[in-house]
XYZ file of C-alpha atoms in Angstrom:
581
model
C 14.306 0.750 -6.520
C 17.321 3.063 -6.596
C 17.086 5.648 -3.859
C 18.759 8.981 -3.318
C 20.659 9.459 -0.072
C 20.006 12.940 1.287
C 22.105 14.178 4.162
C 20.252 16.223 6.731
C 21.653 19.776 6.978
C 23.390 21.043 10.080
C 21.046 22.936 12.392
C 21.558 25.144 15.413
C 21.881 22.972 18.506
C 23.216 25.588 20.952
C 20.075 25.376 23.126
C 20.822 21.736 23.974
C 23.182 20.799 26.820
C 26.874 20.333 26.083
C 26.830 17.200 28.205
C 25.307 15.395 25.230
C 27.552 13.622 22.744
C 28.041 16.159 19.895
C 26.607 13.775 17.282
C 23.554 12.952 19.394
C 23.091 16.638 20.202
C 22.893 17.411 16.468
C 20.584 14.436 15.845
C 18.171 15.714 18.495
C 18.199 19.229 17.078
C 17.480 17.921 13.584
C 14.406 16.148 14.982
C 13.015 19.309 16.475
C 14.227 19.117 20.079
C 14.512 22.772 21.083
C 15.709 22.711 24.688
C 16.797 20.546 27.578
C 13.235 20.282 28.956
C 12.185 18.293 25.880
C 14.784 15.652 26.751
C 12.990 14.821 29.983
C 10.605 11.915 29.376
C 9.090 11.699 32.860
C 5.374 11.130 33.453
C 4.708 14.539 35.072
C 5.607 16.070 31.701
C 2.566 14.474 30.017
C -0.061 16.844 28.658
C -2.751 17.502 31.288
C -5.913 15.393 31.267
C -8.076 18.499 31.250
C -7.018 19.387 27.707
C -8.678 16.328 26.164
C -12.302 17.014 25.231
C -15.042 14.620 26.272
C -13.383 13.241 29.394
C -15.807 14.926 31.803
C -18.879 13.537 30.022
C -17.271 10.121 29.639
C -16.358 9.931 33.324
C -19.867 10.888 34.443
C -21.474 8.251 32.229
C -19.008 5.564 33.321
C -19.462 6.426 36.995
C -23.215 6.069 36.611
C -22.596 2.621 35.101
C -20.338 1.704 38.038
C -22.838 2.972 40.611
C -25.754 1.081 39.034
C -23.636 -1.976 38.187
C -24.585 -1.714 34.526
C -23.198 -4.251 32.114
C -20.316 -2.667 30.190
C -19.027 -3.896 26.837
C -15.704 -2.724 25.412
C -15.698 -2.924 21.609
C -12.223 -2.943 20.109
C -10.441 -3.179 16.775
C -8.592 -6.126 15.261
C -5.073 -4.668 15.122
C -2.346 -4.286 17.758
C -3.558 -0.827 18.795
C -7.090 -2.154 19.159
C -5.875 -5.205 21.080
C -3.772 -3.193 23.529
C -6.584 -0.624 23.912
C -9.069 -3.372 24.725
C -6.716 -5.103 27.160
C -5.927 -1.786 28.855
C -9.584 -0.870 29.234
C -10.488 -4.307 30.593
C -7.685 -4.290 33.155
C -8.223 -0.671 34.178
C -11.933 -1.230 34.786
C -11.071 -4.197 37.003
C -8.467 -2.199 38.937
C -10.969 0.627 39.454
C -13.609 -1.665 40.904
C -15.843 -2.892 38.076
C -17.018 -6.492 38.144
C -19.416 -6.395 35.203
C -17.412 -5.611 32.046
C -16.698 -7.682 28.941
C -15.200 -7.162 25.510
C -16.032 -7.870 21.888
C -13.656 -7.529 18.956
C -15.318 -7.853 15.555
C -13.957 -10.664 13.438
C -12.749 -8.816 10.330
C -13.988 -11.600 8.055
C -17.553 -11.619 9.417
C -18.332 -8.080 10.533
C -15.623 -5.747 9.289
C -14.233 -2.772 11.159
C -15.609 -1.025 14.210
C -18.933 -0.699 15.961
C -21.265 -1.980 13.261
C -25.005 -2.504 13.799
C -24.331 -6.273 13.832
C -21.844 -5.915 16.699
C -24.290 -3.707 18.575
C -26.946 -6.414 18.203
C -24.546 -9.010 19.631
C -23.667 -6.780 22.592
C -27.341 -6.006 23.189
C -28.247 -9.686 23.100
C -25.607 -10.303 25.765
C -27.140 -7.674 28.020
C -24.967 -4.635 27.309
C -26.145 -1.365 28.823
C -23.055 0.737 28.097
C -20.710 0.343 25.118
C -17.206 1.842 25.178
C -15.384 1.794 21.863
C -11.594 1.771 21.763
C -9.554 2.602 18.644
C -12.769 2.947 16.644
C -16.152 4.626 16.683
C -15.608 8.101 15.245
C -16.847 6.924 11.827
C -19.358 4.333 13.086
C -22.494 6.385 12.518
C -24.798 3.434 11.813
C -23.530 1.382 14.747
C -23.884 4.145 17.313
C -27.310 5.057 15.906
C -28.410 1.440 16.315
C -27.120 1.357 19.884
C -28.996 4.511 20.820
C -32.186 3.182 19.239
C -31.855 0.110 21.480
C -31.518 2.300 24.569
C -27.787 1.773 25.100
C -25.311 4.406 26.170
C -22.174 4.813 24.063
C -18.778 6.317 24.860
C -16.525 6.603 21.827
C -12.774 6.631 22.430
C -10.842 6.858 19.186
C -7.974 8.680 17.482
C -8.916 8.402 13.812
C -9.798 11.509 11.846
C -13.336 12.866 12.079
C -15.519 12.845 8.976
C -18.230 15.314 8.095
C -20.677 13.675 10.498
C -20.129 12.646 14.110
C -21.814 9.589 15.628
C -24.655 10.350 18.088
C -22.652 9.017 21.061
C -23.207 10.126 24.657
C -19.527 11.112 24.866
C -16.710 11.280 22.339
C -13.072 11.281 23.456
C -10.820 11.809 20.455
C -8.017 14.383 20.087
C -8.775 14.516 16.357
C -12.390 15.602 16.600
C -12.724 19.171 15.418
C -13.790 20.623 18.761
C -10.837 19.169 20.679
C -7.856 21.410 21.385
C -5.610 18.696 22.803
C -2.129 19.723 21.578
C -1.051 16.205 20.604
C -3.089 14.861 17.705
C -0.808 11.829 17.541
C -2.203 9.776 20.434
C -2.818 6.170 19.449
C -6.087 4.518 20.380
C -4.394 2.968 23.404
C -3.140 6.415 24.432
C -6.678 7.800 24.331
C -7.921 4.852 26.404
C -5.120 5.458 28.945
C -6.028 9.137 29.270
C -9.689 8.195 29.777
C -8.858 5.727 32.537
C -6.498 8.218 34.215
C -9.268 10.815 34.180
C -11.774 8.292 35.528
C -9.422 7.312 38.347
C -9.233 10.994 39.311
C -13.043 11.306 39.021
C -13.533 8.381 41.406
C -11.023 9.892 43.840
C -12.894 13.201 43.905
C -16.168 11.373 44.614
C -14.665 9.411 47.537
C -15.046 6.061 45.727
C -11.914 4.475 47.170
C -12.542 5.615 50.730
C -16.126 4.353 50.698
C -14.982 0.909 49.591
C -11.817 0.897 51.670
C -9.777 0.115 48.585
C -6.383 1.447 47.577
C -6.309 3.781 44.620
C -4.715 1.743 41.814
C -1.455 2.730 40.155
C -2.369 2.881 36.464
C 1.294 3.228 35.495
C 1.229 -0.580 35.396
C -0.693 -0.204 32.114
C 2.105 1.705 30.383
C 3.595 -1.467 28.891
C 0.388 -1.814 26.870
C 0.426 1.886 25.946
C 4.007 1.664 24.668
C 3.333 -1.486 22.654
C 0.167 -0.175 20.998
C 1.617 3.270 20.296
C 4.690 1.965 18.462
C 2.829 -0.867 16.700
C 0.273 1.581 15.289
C 3.084 3.703 13.781
C 1.682 6.989 15.079
C 4.104 9.933 15.236
C 6.340 9.868 18.295
C 5.789 13.452 19.340
C 6.947 14.537 22.788
C 3.845 13.232 24.561
C 4.008 9.843 22.855
C 7.746 9.552 23.495
C 7.046 9.934 27.201
C 4.414 7.184 27.092
C 6.674 4.838 25.108
C 9.788 5.528 27.182
C 7.955 4.900 30.447
C 6.486 1.654 29.147
C 9.878 0.448 27.922
C 11.489 1.259 31.267
C 8.923 -0.838 33.110
C 9.377 -3.787 30.766
C 13.177 -3.608 30.970
C 12.906 -3.590 34.763
C 10.808 -6.776 34.647
C 7.582 -4.993 35.593
C 5.309 -6.200 32.829
C 2.431 -8.561 32.238
C 2.978 -12.255 31.493
C 1.612 -11.832 27.950
C 4.272 -9.338 26.921
C 6.979 -11.364 28.638
C 5.887 -14.493 26.753
C 5.736 -12.653 23.414
C 9.276 -11.394 23.977
C 10.396 -14.960 24.650
C 8.953 -16.422 21.434
C 10.440 -13.499 19.500
C 13.863 -14.232 21.046
C 14.109 -10.738 22.455
C 15.933 -9.953 25.698
C 13.532 -8.180 28.024
C 16.218 -6.106 29.750
C 17.446 -4.782 26.375
C 14.088 -4.026 24.765
C 13.995 -1.100 22.320
C 11.003 0.600 20.721
C 11.452 -1.063 17.334
C 10.954 -4.479 18.989
C 7.302 -3.512 19.481
C 6.867 -2.768 15.796
C 8.863 -5.622 14.286
C 8.525 -8.432 16.825
C 5.593 -8.113 19.239
C 3.103 -6.142 17.151
C 3.114 -8.567 14.176
C 2.481 -11.559 16.452
C -0.524 -9.880 18.049
C -1.734 -8.635 14.669
C -1.529 -12.175 13.279
C -4.481 -13.179 15.462
C -6.665 -10.469 13.936
C -5.389 -11.035 10.407
C -5.868 -14.805 10.235
C -8.089 -15.824 13.125
C -9.725 -13.912 15.980
C -8.094 -10.962 17.772
C -9.766 -12.070 21.008
C -6.963 -14.603 21.265
C -4.320 -11.873 21.135
C -6.181 -9.812 23.744
C -6.508 -12.803 26.056
C -2.764 -13.359 25.758
C -2.194 -9.777 26.936
C -4.684 -10.330 29.783
C -3.263 -13.717 30.868
C -2.689 -13.788 34.609
C 0.130 -16.345 34.671
C 3.223 -16.955 32.574
C 2.433 -20.581 31.761
C -0.890 -19.685 30.119
C 0.657 -16.697 28.374
C 3.503 -18.814 26.979
C 1.109 -21.337 25.440
C -0.867 -18.533 23.818
C 2.282 -16.734 22.629
C 3.493 -19.909 20.927
C 0.196 -20.164 19.074
C 0.403 -16.489 18.071
C 3.923 -17.118 16.812
C 2.593 -19.963 14.645
C -0.126 -17.702 13.257
C 2.513 -15.116 12.460
C 4.526 -17.677 10.519
C 1.410 -18.552 8.522
C 0.733 -14.872 7.951
C 4.244 -14.419 6.556
C 3.817 -17.294 4.133
C 0.484 -15.965 2.845
C 1.887 -12.447 2.613
C 4.946 -13.595 0.651
C 2.739 -15.422 -1.831
C 0.538 -12.375 -2.381
C 3.525 -10.054 -2.654
C 5.163 -12.256 -5.276
C 1.907 -12.336 -7.240
C 1.518 -8.568 -6.918
C 5.029 -7.965 -8.167
C 4.426 -10.374 -11.043
C 1.342 -8.368 -11.995
C 3.343 -5.151 -11.810
C 6.061 -6.532 -14.043
C 3.850 -8.209 -16.683
C 0.525 -6.448 -16.978
C -0.466 -3.205 -18.651
C -3.380 -1.852 -16.652
C -5.961 0.411 -18.252
C -5.207 3.234 -15.834
C -1.415 3.139 -16.078
C 1.500 3.177 -18.410
C 2.891 -0.148 -19.539
C 4.664 -1.984 -16.766
C 6.571 -3.860 -19.448
C 8.408 -0.627 -20.208
C 9.294 -0.291 -16.506
C 7.152 2.845 -16.244
C 5.323 2.723 -12.947
C 1.933 4.395 -12.494
C 1.548 7.303 -10.105
C -0.250 4.989 -7.702
C -0.514 1.205 -7.454
C -3.947 -0.410 -7.146
C -4.147 -4.207 -7.364
C -6.730 -6.927 -6.824
C -6.795 -10.692 -7.173
C -9.870 -12.746 -6.194
C -7.865 -15.247 -4.133
C -5.873 -12.754 -2.070
C -6.300 -12.987 1.709
C -8.027 -10.043 3.322
C -5.948 -10.348 6.466
C -2.583 -9.494 4.913
C -3.373 -6.968 2.178
C -2.254 -4.056 4.352
C 1.168 -5.580 4.854
C 1.495 -6.278 1.123
C 0.471 -2.700 0.303
C 3.187 -1.509 2.640
C 5.788 -3.737 0.983
C 4.822 -2.460 -2.487
C 4.937 1.134 -1.270
C 8.421 0.578 0.132
C 9.723 -1.186 -2.955
C 8.334 1.165 -5.622
C 7.849 4.401 -3.635
C 4.280 4.755 -4.862
C 1.076 5.079 -2.826
C -0.353 1.560 -2.945
C -3.730 -0.061 -2.352
C -4.220 -3.816 -2.330
C -7.773 -5.181 -2.508
C -9.265 -8.513 -1.506
C -12.790 -9.845 -1.956
C -15.065 -9.233 1.026
C -15.749 -12.364 3.059
C -19.170 -11.137 4.072
C -20.665 -9.151 1.201
C -20.720 -10.429 -2.395
C -19.281 -8.127 -5.047
C -17.538 -5.901 -2.511
C -13.789 -5.376 -2.263
C -11.917 -4.432 0.891
C -8.835 -2.303 0.277
C -5.870 -1.432 2.456
C -3.838 1.640 1.489
C -0.319 2.786 2.346
C 1.109 6.140 1.283
C 4.430 7.863 0.741
C 5.754 11.118 2.157
C 3.959 13.998 0.470
C 0.524 12.407 0.072
C -2.169 12.258 2.780
C -3.977 9.075 1.792
C -7.187 9.692 3.718
C -7.494 13.178 2.229
C -6.994 11.692 -1.236
C -9.777 9.149 -0.643
C -12.047 11.894 0.670
C -11.337 13.951 -2.470
C -12.181 11.025 -4.756
C -15.338 10.332 -2.768
C -16.539 13.946 -2.835
C -15.887 14.337 -6.583
C -17.205 10.900 -7.559
C -20.054 9.907 -5.210
C -20.743 6.200 -5.075
C -17.358 4.968 -6.244
C -16.212 4.460 -2.631
C -18.722 2.898 -0.247
C -16.793 3.827 2.926
C -13.289 4.765 3.997
C -11.238 5.958 6.955
C -7.694 6.257 8.195
C -4.658 8.483 8.607
C -2.102 10.330 6.520
C -0.020 7.247 5.764
C -2.545 4.398 6.012
C -6.233 3.939 5.287
C -8.905 1.362 4.558
C -11.789 1.448 2.143
C -14.607 -0.588 0.622
C -15.717 -0.415 -3.026
C -18.007 -2.360 -5.331
C -16.076 -4.857 -7.458
C -17.551 -3.294 -10.594
C -15.940 0.044 -9.640
C -12.385 -1.304 -9.277
C -11.099 -0.061 -12.638
C -12.789 3.322 -12.248
C -11.434 3.758 -8.741
C -7.939 2.672 -9.808
C -7.964 5.197 -12.623
C -9.069 7.986 -10.286
C -6.495 6.948 -7.680
C -3.719 7.086 -10.250
C -4.949 10.417 -11.656
C -5.312 12.253 -8.334
C -2.005 10.904 -7.006
C -0.339 12.262 -10.138
C -1.932 15.673 -9.580
C -1.013 15.819 -5.889
C 2.545 14.488 -6.126
C 5.563 15.941 -7.884
C 8.218 14.031 -9.794
C 10.508 14.621 -6.830
C 8.034 12.888 -4.506
C 8.287 9.727 -6.582
C 12.036 9.508 -6.171
C 12.869 7.243 -3.260
C 14.827 9.048 -0.566
C 16.865 7.943 2.412
C 17.647 10.714 4.882
C 21.059 10.380 6.494
C 22.660 12.013 9.515
C 25.964 11.879 7.668
C 29.186 9.899 7.847
C 30.311 8.265 11.079
C 34.032 8.098 11.604
C 35.305 4.612 12.379
C 36.061 5.828 15.921
C 32.280 5.960 16.427
C 31.533 2.551 14.934
C 31.712 1.013 18.394
C 29.481 -0.843 20.827
C 29.705 2.110 23.201
C 28.363 4.630 20.690
C 25.762 2.203 19.347
C 24.479 1.861 22.924
C 24.387 5.646 23.332
C 22.247 5.892 20.196
C 19.823 3.273 21.512
C 19.601 5.027 24.875
C 18.890 8.351 23.134
C 15.522 7.012 21.921
C 12.794 5.947 21.818
C 12.920 6.292 18.044
C 9.936 5.875 15.767
C 7.555 7.515 13.334
C 8.469 11.202 12.741
C 11.264 10.859 15.300
C 13.389 8.565 13.175
C 16.259 6.437 14.351
C 19.546 7.881 13.058
C 20.750 6.651 9.677
C 24.327 7.124 8.506
C 25.948 6.614 5.120
C 29.385 5.864 3.743
C 31.314 3.814 1.189
C 32.694 0.431 2.232
C 34.713 -2.340 0.634
C 32.964 -5.711 0.425
C 34.822 -8.553 2.132
C 32.043 -11.159 2.002
C 28.461 -11.351 0.751
C 25.876 -14.114 0.795
C 22.116 -14.630 0.899
C 20.530 -15.790 4.158
C 16.882 -16.559 4.849
C 16.228 -16.773 1.087
C 16.136 -12.997 0.461
C 18.416 -11.183 2.906
C 21.972 -10.119 2.067
C 24.550 -10.774 4.771
C 27.709 -8.719 4.336
C 31.114 -8.232 5.856
C 32.411 -4.786 4.896
C 35.679 -2.970 5.514
C 36.661 0.647 6.153
C 40.085 1.888 7.286
C 41.222 -1.672 8.001
C 38.224 -2.280 10.284
C 35.590 -4.868 9.375
C 31.896 -4.826 10.237
C 28.925 -7.142 9.829
C 25.953 -5.784 7.894
C 22.586 -7.137 6.808
C 20.205 -5.837 4.128
C 16.687 -7.273 4.228
C 14.560 -8.197 1.200
C 17.167 -7.358 -1.427
C 16.618 -7.643 -5.169
C 17.886 -11.150 -5.872
C 18.474 -10.249 -9.513
C 21.168 -7.830 -8.332
C 22.552 -9.382 -5.138
C 24.861 -11.044 -4.374
C 27.125 -9.482 -6.977
C 30.597 -10.912 -7.539
C 31.489 -7.901 -9.706
C 30.742 -5.380 -6.954
C 33.749 -4.684 -4.747
C 32.624 -1.430 -3.139
C 29.180 -0.298 -1.962
C 27.431 2.802 -0.765
C 25.474 1.962 2.371
C 22.848 3.871 4.298
C 22.566 2.075 7.625
C 21.492 2.129 11.242
C 24.124 1.305 13.842
C 22.912 -1.730 15.749
C 24.106 -4.140 18.418
C 23.954 -7.823 17.546
C 24.093 -10.383 20.340
C 24.924 -14.012 19.610
C 25.778 -16.603 22.247
C 26.379 -13.906 24.804
C 28.786 -11.912 22.608
C 27.901 -8.427 21.396
C 29.163 -6.970 18.125
C 28.447 -3.879 16.048
C 26.138 -4.550 13.120
C 24.893 -2.314 10.318
C 21.158 -2.564 9.585
C 21.188 -1.547 5.926
C 18.477 0.840 4.746
C 19.870 1.160 1.213
C 22.678 -0.467 -0.724
C 24.080 0.449 -4.114
C 27.255 -0.461 -5.991
C 29.856 2.314 -6.151
């Protein structure tokens, strides 16, 4: 899809220190950094624990469980945020003195998302007395109700948006519940779990827990590698608070202070630990952990993160890498089929695809599509066509039900759209939940066409023609004097970059020296500007357009990267958009 390159306007950066490189100073100002204090990413700058609602109640309930040696079950989610949240909670409870805690992660193919009544029954059968949810629970009304009916206590820790009804939990810790005034609504599930454990450590200190047991108060900063991984992998906004958490986790990993599981995952991903950057979590580690939950059982990914020795972790990381390869193959097959459908079919709720007129929103289903990868495929379709996209697969547990995974574009809050459809058309959606840019839902198979029509209609009402035009935001042209390893390193060090704090993108025209396809669908380029040549790579290009022997000059929007091969470092452009000039 042809995209428009929009250069970010100059903004006032006089409040930032002149010691910064002028380009980086402007980049920071464009991303909302107002003063020098916001450049400090040290732990004391984190928002205070006291601002997060529910911590006091949660700590009191958990202390009672500790004191009475109650059996605690952590119930997680089957994505990278859920896996890191579960691993963090398990390790923190051990460090703080618990000896009677366990975890359950629902298998997505048997039980679906969150604390369902079925998962509660399993925990109860195993002797659970207290359930702590991580990265789920705020929408699990039936599950929490079942737990309370069985006499269990429940602490919900979550970050997803609250619905009209809250679960009847004993404590709810979630910055996005309506009564919570925590300034950062962007905490990932693992961030909420970290705050809870930090508060509980303080609670135990105030009650003399460590002195009574003659134990050292644990340093929970050792959990920040998990917090950083889960935060970036869940693609939550990197506001100031989250940037602190991610930066501190990255620093520990770079310094070699990390768990064997993360070290092993970095090894199989061929990433250098000392040169880790935030995007490595999202593109290399997160997908390998997610592969366990998408194709098999997320417990395996969690156990890799909890492995106590490198040998065990390496064996598990290799298996996760194999699952990720399988996931990619399945995903590619579904994506090709989805694109074939888009190019050949005329759906009842959309204009004819044969005339290259895309609908306002893409909604697709095939009976043989794999439930574990539909979210990734939806994301790929959203990126390619710049349309909110939902991909459905048949439920593995309930006949005639479809599970959908949604991804949205800038300008459309996907959970709000689903809530609007649900409120105006009761019964079309069985259940839903999510964020602004991603959501999940369940519908009856017989309602697919009706839902798709409504999805397309509401998206058209909520989005403007301008929203549908793909955009790449650029920080401008870099002079060739800045296309150096030194400046590329300065850009990396200026991070962490991520969601809503985007890595700088630059644009310019270049002459093509060489072009070829690598890895079946990626375009490898050598380009020239002012007698200087640079390597560039564009991923997942349109093979009907590239390579192009007729094209001698291109417009590139790119990120300035450092490529390392056989110990030699070179500047490389990571192409965000390419178009013939």
